[in-house]
Tab-separated table of C-alpha atoms in Angstrom:
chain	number	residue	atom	x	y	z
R	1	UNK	CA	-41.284	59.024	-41.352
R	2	UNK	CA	-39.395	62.453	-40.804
R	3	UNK	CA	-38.292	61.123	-38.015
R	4	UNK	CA	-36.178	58.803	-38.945
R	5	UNK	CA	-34.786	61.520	-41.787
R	6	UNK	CA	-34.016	63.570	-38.672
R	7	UNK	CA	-31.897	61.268	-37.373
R	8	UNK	CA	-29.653	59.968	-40.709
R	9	UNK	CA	-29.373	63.471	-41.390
R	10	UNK	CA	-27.385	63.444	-37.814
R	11	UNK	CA	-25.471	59.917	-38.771
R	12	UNK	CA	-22.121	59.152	-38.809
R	13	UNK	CA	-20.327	55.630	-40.029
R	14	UNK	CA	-18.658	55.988	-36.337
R	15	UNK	CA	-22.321	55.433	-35.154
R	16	UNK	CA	-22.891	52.884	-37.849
R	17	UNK	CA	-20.482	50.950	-36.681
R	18	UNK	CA	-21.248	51.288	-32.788
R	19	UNK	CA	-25.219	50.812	-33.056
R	20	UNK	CA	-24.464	47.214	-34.879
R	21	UNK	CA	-21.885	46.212	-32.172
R	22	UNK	CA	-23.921	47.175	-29.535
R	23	UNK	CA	-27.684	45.477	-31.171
R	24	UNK	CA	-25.473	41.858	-31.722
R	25	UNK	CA	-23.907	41.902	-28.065
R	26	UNK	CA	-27.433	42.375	-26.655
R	27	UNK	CA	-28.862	39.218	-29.133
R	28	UNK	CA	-25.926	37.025	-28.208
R	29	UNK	CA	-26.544	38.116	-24.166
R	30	UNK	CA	-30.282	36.971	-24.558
R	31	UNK	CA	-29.433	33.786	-26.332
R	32	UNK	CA	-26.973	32.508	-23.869
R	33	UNK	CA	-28.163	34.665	-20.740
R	34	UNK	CA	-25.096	36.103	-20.157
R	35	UNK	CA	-23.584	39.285	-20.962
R	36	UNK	CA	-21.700	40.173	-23.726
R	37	UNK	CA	-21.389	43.630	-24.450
R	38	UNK	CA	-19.329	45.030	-27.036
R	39	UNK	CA	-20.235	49.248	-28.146
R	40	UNK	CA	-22.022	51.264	-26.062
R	41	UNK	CA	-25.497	52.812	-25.886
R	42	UNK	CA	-27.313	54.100	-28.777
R	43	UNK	CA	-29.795	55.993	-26.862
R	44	UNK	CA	-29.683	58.655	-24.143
R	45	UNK	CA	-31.458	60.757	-21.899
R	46	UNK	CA	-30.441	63.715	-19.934
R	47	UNK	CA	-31.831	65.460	-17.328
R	48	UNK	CA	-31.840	69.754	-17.685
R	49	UNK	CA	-33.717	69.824	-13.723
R	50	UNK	CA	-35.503	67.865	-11.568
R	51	UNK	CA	-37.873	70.415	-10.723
R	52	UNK	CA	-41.333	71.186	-11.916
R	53	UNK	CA	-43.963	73.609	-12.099
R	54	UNK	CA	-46.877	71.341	-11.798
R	55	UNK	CA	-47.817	68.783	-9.133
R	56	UNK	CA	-49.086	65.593	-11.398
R	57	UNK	CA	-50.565	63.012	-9.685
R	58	UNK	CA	-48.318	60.371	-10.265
R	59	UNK	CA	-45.167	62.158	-10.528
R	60	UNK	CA	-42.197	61.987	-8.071
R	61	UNK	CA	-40.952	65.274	-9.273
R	62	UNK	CA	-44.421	67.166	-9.231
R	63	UNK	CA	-45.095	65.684	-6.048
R	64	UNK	CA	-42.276	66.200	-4.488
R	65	UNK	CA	-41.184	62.852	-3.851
R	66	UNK	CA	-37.735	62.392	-5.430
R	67	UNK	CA	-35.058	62.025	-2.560
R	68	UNK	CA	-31.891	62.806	-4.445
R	69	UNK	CA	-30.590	66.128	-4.600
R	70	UNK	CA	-32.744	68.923	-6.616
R	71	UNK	CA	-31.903	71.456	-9.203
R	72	UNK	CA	-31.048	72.218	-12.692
R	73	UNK	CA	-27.990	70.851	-15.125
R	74	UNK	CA	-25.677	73.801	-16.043
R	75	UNK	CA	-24.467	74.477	-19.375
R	76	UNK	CA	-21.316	73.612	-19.036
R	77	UNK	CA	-21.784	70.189	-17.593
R	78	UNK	CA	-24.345	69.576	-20.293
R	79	UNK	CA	-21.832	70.620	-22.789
R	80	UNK	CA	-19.041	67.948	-20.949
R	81	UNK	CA	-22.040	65.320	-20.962
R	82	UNK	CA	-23.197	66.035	-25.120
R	83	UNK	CA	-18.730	65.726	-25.795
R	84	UNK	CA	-18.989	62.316	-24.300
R	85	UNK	CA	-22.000	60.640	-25.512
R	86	UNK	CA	-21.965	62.203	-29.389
R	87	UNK	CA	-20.213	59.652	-30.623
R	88	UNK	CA	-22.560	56.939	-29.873
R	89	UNK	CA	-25.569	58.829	-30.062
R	90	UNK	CA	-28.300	58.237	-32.151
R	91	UNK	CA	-30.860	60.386	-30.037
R	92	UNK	CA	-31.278	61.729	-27.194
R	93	UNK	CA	-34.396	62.515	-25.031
R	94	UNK	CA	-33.298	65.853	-22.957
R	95	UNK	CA	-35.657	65.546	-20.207
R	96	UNK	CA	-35.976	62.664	-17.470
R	97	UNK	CA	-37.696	63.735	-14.476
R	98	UNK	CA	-39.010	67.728	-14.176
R	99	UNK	CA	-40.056	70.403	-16.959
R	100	UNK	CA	-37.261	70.989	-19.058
R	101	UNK	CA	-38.088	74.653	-20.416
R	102	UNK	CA	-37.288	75.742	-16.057
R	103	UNK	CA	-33.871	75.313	-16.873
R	104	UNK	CA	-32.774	78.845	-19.153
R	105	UNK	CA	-30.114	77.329	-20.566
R	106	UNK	CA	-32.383	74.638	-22.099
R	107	UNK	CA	-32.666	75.396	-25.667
R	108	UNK	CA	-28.964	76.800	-25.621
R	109	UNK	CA	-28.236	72.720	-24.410
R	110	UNK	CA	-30.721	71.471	-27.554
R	111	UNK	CA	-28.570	73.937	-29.874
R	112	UNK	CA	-25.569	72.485	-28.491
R	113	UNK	CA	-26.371	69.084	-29.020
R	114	UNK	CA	-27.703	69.561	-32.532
R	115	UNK	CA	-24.449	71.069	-33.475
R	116	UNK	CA	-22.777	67.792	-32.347
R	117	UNK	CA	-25.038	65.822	-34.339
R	118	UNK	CA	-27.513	64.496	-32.189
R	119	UNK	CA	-31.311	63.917	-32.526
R	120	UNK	CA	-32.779	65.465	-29.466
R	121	UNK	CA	-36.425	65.447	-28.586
R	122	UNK	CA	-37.738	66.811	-25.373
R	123	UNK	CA	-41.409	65.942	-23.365
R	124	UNK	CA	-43.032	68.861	-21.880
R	125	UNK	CA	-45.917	70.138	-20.237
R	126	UNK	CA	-46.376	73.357	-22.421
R	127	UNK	CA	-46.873	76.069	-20.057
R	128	UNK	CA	-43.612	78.148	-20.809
R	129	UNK	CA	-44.073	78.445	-24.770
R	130	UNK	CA	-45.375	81.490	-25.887
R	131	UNK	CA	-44.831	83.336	-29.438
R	132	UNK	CA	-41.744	84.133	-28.233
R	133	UNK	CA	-40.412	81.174	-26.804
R	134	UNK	CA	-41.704	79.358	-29.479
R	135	UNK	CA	-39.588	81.012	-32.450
R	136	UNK	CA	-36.324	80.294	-29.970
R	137	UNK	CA	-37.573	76.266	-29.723
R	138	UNK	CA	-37.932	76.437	-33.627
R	139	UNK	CA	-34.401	78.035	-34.334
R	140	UNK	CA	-32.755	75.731	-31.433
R	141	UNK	CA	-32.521	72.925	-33.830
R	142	UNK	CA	-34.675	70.523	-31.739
R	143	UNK	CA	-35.992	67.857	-33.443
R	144	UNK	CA	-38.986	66.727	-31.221
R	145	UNK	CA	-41.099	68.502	-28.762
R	146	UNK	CA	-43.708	66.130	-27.131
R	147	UNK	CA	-46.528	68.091	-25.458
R	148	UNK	CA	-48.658	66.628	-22.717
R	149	UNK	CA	-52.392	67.192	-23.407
R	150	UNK	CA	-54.587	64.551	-20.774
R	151	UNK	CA	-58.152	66.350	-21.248
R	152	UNK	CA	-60.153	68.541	-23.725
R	153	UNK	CA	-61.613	70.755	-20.548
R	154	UNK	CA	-59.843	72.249	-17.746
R	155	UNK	CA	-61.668	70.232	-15.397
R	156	UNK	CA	-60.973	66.548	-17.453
R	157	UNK	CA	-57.112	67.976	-17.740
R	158	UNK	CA	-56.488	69.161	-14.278
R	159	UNK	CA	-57.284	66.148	-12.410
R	160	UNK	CA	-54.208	64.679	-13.411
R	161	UNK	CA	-52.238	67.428	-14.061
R	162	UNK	CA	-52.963	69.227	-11.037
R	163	UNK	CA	-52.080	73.022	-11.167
R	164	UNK	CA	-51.773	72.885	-14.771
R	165	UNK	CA	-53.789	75.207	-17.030
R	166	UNK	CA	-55.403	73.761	-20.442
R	167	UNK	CA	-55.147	77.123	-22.238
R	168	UNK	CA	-51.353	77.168	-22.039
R	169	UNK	CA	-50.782	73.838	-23.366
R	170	UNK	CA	-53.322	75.523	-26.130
R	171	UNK	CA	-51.672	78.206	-26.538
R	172	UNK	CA	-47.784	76.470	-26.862
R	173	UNK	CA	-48.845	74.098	-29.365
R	174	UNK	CA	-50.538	76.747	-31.668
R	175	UNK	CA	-47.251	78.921	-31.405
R	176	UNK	CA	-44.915	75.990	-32.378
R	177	UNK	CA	-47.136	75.462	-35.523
R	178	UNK	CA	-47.107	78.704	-35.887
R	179	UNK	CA	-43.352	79.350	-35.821
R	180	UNK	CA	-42.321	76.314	-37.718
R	181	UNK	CA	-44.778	77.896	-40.424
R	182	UNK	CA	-43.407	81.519	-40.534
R	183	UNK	CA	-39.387	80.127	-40.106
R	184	UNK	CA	-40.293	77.635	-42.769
R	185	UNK	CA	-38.600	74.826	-40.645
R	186	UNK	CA	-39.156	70.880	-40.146
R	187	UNK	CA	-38.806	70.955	-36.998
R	188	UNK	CA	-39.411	70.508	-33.918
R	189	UNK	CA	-41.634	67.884	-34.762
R	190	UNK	CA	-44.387	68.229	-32.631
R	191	UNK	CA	-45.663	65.482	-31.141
R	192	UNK	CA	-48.929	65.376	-27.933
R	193	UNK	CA	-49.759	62.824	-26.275
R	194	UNK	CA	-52.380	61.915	-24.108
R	195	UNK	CA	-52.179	59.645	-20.889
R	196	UNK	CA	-55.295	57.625	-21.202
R	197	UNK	CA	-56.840	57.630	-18.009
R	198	UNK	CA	-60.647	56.910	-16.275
R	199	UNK	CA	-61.602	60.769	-16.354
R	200	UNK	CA	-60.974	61.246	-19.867
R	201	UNK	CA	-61.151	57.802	-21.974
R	202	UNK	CA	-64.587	59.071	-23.338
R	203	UNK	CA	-62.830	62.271	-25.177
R	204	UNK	CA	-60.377	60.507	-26.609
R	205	UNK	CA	-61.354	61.099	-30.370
R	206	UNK	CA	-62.153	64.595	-29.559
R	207	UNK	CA	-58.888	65.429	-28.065
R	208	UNK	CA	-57.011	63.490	-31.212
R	209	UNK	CA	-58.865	65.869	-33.456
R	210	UNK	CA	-58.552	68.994	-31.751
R	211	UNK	CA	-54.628	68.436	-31.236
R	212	UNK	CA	-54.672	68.086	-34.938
R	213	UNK	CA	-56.822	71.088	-35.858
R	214	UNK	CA	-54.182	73.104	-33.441
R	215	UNK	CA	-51.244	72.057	-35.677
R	216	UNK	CA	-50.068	68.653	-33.967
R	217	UNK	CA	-47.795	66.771	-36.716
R	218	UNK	CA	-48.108	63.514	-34.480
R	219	UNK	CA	-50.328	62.047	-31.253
R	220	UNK	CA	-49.716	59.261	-29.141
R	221	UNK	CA	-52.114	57.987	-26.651
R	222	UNK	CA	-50.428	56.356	-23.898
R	223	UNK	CA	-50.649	54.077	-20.744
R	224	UNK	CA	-50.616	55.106	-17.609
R	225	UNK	CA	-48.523	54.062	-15.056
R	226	UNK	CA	-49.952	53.778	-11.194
R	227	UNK	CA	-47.923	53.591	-8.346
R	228	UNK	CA	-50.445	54.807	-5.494
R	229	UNK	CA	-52.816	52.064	-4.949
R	230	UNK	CA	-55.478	54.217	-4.105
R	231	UNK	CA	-55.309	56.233	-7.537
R	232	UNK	CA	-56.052	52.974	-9.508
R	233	UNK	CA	-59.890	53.450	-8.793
R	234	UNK	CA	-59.416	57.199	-9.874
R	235	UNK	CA	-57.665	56.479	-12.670
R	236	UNK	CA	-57.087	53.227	-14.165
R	237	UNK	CA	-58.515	53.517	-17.390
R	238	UNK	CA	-61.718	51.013	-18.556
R	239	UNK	CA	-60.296	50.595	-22.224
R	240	UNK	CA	-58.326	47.203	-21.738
R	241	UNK	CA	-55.839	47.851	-24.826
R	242	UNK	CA	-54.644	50.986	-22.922
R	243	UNK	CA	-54.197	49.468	-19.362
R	244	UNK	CA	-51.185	48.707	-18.025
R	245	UNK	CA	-53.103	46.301	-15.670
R	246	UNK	CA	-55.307	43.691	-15.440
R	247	UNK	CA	-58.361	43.243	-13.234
R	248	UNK	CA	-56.325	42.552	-10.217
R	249	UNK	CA	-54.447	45.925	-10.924
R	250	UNK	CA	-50.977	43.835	-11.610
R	251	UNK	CA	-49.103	44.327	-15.065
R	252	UNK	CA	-50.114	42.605	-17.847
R	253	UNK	CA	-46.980	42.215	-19.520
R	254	UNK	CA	-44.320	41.441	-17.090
R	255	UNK	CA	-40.565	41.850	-18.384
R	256	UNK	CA	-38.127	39.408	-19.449
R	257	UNK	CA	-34.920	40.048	-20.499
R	258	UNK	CA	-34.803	43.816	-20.718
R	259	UNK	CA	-33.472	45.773	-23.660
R	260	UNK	CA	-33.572	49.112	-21.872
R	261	UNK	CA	-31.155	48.705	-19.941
R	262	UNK	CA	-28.454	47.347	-22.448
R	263	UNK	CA	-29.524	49.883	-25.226
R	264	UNK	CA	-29.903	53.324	-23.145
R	265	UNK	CA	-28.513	55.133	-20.490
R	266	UNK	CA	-29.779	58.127	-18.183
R	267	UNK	CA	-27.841	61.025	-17.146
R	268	UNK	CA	-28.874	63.513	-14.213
R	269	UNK	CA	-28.997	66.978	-13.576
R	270	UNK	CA	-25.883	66.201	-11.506
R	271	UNK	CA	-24.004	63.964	-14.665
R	272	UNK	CA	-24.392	60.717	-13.046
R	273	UNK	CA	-24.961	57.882	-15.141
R	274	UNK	CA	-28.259	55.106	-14.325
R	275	UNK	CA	-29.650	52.501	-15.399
R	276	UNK	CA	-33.072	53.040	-16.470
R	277	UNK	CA	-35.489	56.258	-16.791
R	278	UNK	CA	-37.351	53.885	-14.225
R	279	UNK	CA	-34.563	54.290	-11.652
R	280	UNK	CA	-35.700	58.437	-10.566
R	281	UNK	CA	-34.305	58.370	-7.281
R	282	UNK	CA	-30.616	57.050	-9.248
R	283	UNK	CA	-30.031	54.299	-6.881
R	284	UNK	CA	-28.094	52.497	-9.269
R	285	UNK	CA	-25.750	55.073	-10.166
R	286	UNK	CA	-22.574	53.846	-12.640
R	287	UNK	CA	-20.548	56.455	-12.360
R	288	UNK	CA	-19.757	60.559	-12.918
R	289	UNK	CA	-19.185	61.652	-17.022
R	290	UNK	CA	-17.660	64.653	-15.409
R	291	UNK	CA	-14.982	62.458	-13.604
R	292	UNK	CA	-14.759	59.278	-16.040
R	293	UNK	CA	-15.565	59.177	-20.124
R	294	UNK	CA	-18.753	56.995	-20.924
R	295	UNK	CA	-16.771	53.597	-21.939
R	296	UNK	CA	-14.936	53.718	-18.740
R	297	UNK	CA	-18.466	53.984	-16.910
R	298	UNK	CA	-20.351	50.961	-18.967
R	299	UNK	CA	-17.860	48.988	-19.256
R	300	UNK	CA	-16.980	49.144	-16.011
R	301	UNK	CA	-16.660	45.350	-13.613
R	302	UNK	CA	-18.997	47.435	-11.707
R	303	UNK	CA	-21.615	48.257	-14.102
R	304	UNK	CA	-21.877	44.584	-15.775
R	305	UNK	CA	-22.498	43.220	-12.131
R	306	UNK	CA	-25.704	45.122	-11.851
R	307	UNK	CA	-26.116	44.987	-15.131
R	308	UNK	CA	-26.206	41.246	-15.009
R	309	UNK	CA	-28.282	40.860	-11.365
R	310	UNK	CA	-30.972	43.060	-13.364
R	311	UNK	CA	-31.360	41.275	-16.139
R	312	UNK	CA	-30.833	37.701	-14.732
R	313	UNK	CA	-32.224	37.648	-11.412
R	314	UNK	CA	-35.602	38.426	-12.740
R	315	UNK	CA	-37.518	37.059	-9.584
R	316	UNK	CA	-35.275	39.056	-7.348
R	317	UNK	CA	-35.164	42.426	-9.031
R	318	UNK	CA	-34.640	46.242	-8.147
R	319	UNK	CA	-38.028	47.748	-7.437
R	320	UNK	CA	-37.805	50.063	-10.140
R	321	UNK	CA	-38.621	47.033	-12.387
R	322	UNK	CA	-41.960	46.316	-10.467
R	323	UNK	CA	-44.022	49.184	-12.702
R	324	UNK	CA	-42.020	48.858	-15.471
R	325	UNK	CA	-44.487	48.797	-18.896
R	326	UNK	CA	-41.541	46.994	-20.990
């Protein structure tokens, strides 16, 4: 898997060392349910904006919905954030909530972090790539671009993705190909994905192959997750193996002890740290990587007493953990 070249070509022995600490701390905190953490996070995500150009169905940013403050991360808080979190880092997703590519210092932050050595991959909806755009993405050092593509017609794709226009998510993928071809690069690995959903479960193997025939290197079909009761007859998909939900529209697999929380952490436009990519509005907000440095944050008294009501109180938990697909 490239990927995984990608990301020992970014290793260090200080990350070696800190992954291992970290994994046997979260093994010996789910055998005697009670935490025991020793390293810090191997995985991060931060967030260039809030803000986005389409209005998706089930999206708090598209819709409008998020209540915290909105706007973009600058570069120099980015850079602050990237200082603080390379030495642990094994990857890092740079996007959270919003379309990354509406913040223009975006691939200047993915050129950043690759010269500190970490993977970065970013999830987009396509429509700001062009030829142009495309050759900047490929020369940004970005590892992984993941491209939403939910229908093979405008019609099937715009339900969900509502204002969004099939042709440019067309047209970005074929440039990406393009430049990685004409730059002779590896990357960015280019990734789409599809959210499997009611309107478009019967195109499924038609979308897989035209992704491919565009220059895809990977696809990914994947759940969808329903918060608006009413969009669960629009949406929820017939094709049991990619429902969230069973016939009473609850989740299938309910959450145990939870791995996210102890592995990863989230980091907003604003450089406060959460717990979970679950937790968009950041109600459960750690503390400030522009004011503290990342151990002082997670290993805070603070952070292992929500830390520990998460994961332990599992009939009493946040409601972020009530949609969560594990």
């Amino acid at each position: 898997m490239i990927e995984y070249y990608l990301i020992m070509r970014k290793m260090t022995v200080g990350k070696i060392i800190n992954f291992f600490k970290r994994f046997f701390s979260i093994l010996l905190s789910k055998m005697f349910r009670k935490l025991r953490i020793s390293g810090m996070p191997w995985s991060y995500s931060i967030e260039p904006t809030n803000l986005c150009n389409l209005n998706c169905r089930e999206c708090a940013s598209g819709l409008g919905l998020l209540k915290r403050k909105k706007g973009v991360m600058s570069y120099e808080d980015f850079m602050t954030v990237s200082d603080k979190i390379a030495p642990f880092a094994l990857n890092c997703f740079l996007y959270f909530q919003g379309e990354p590519f509406l913040n223009k210092d975006f691939l200047k932050m993915a050129e950043y972090a690759d010269k500190k050595k970490i993977f970065t991959a970013t999830s987009t909806n396509g429509h700001f790539i062009n030829r142009e755009v495309a050759e900047k993405t490929v020369l940004s050092g970005l590892d992984k671009i993941i491209i939403s593509f939910d229908g093979n017609t405008q019609e099937n794709y715009s339900a969900y993705r509502k204002g969004g226009d099939l042709e440019k998510v067309i047209t970005a993928i074929k440039e990406l190909s393009a430049a990685k071809k004409r730059l002779k690069k590896l990357t960015p690995v280019i990734e789409v994905q599809t959210i499997v959903n009611r309107i478009n479960e019967n195109e499924l193997k038609n979308i897989k192959r035209f992704a491919f025939s565009l220059g895809a290197d990977k696809f990914y079909f994947k759940t969808m997750q329903i918060e608006k009761s009413e969009d669960f007859q629009v949406f929820k998909t017939s094709i049991d193996k990619f429902s969230r939900y069973d016939e009473q529209n609850r989740l299938k697999k309910k959450v145990g002890f939870c791995n996210r929380i102890l592995n990863s952490a989230v980091i907003t436009i604003d450089s406060f740290v959460v717990v979970c990519c679950y937790d968009k509005d950041a109600d459960f907000r750690l503390g400030n990587l522009k004011d503290n440095d990342l151990k002082e944050i997670l290993l805070s008294e603070n952070t292992l007493k929500i830390l520990t009501a998460i994961e332990f109180n599992e009939k009493h938990r946040p409601k972020m953990c009530a949609n969560c697909g594990g």
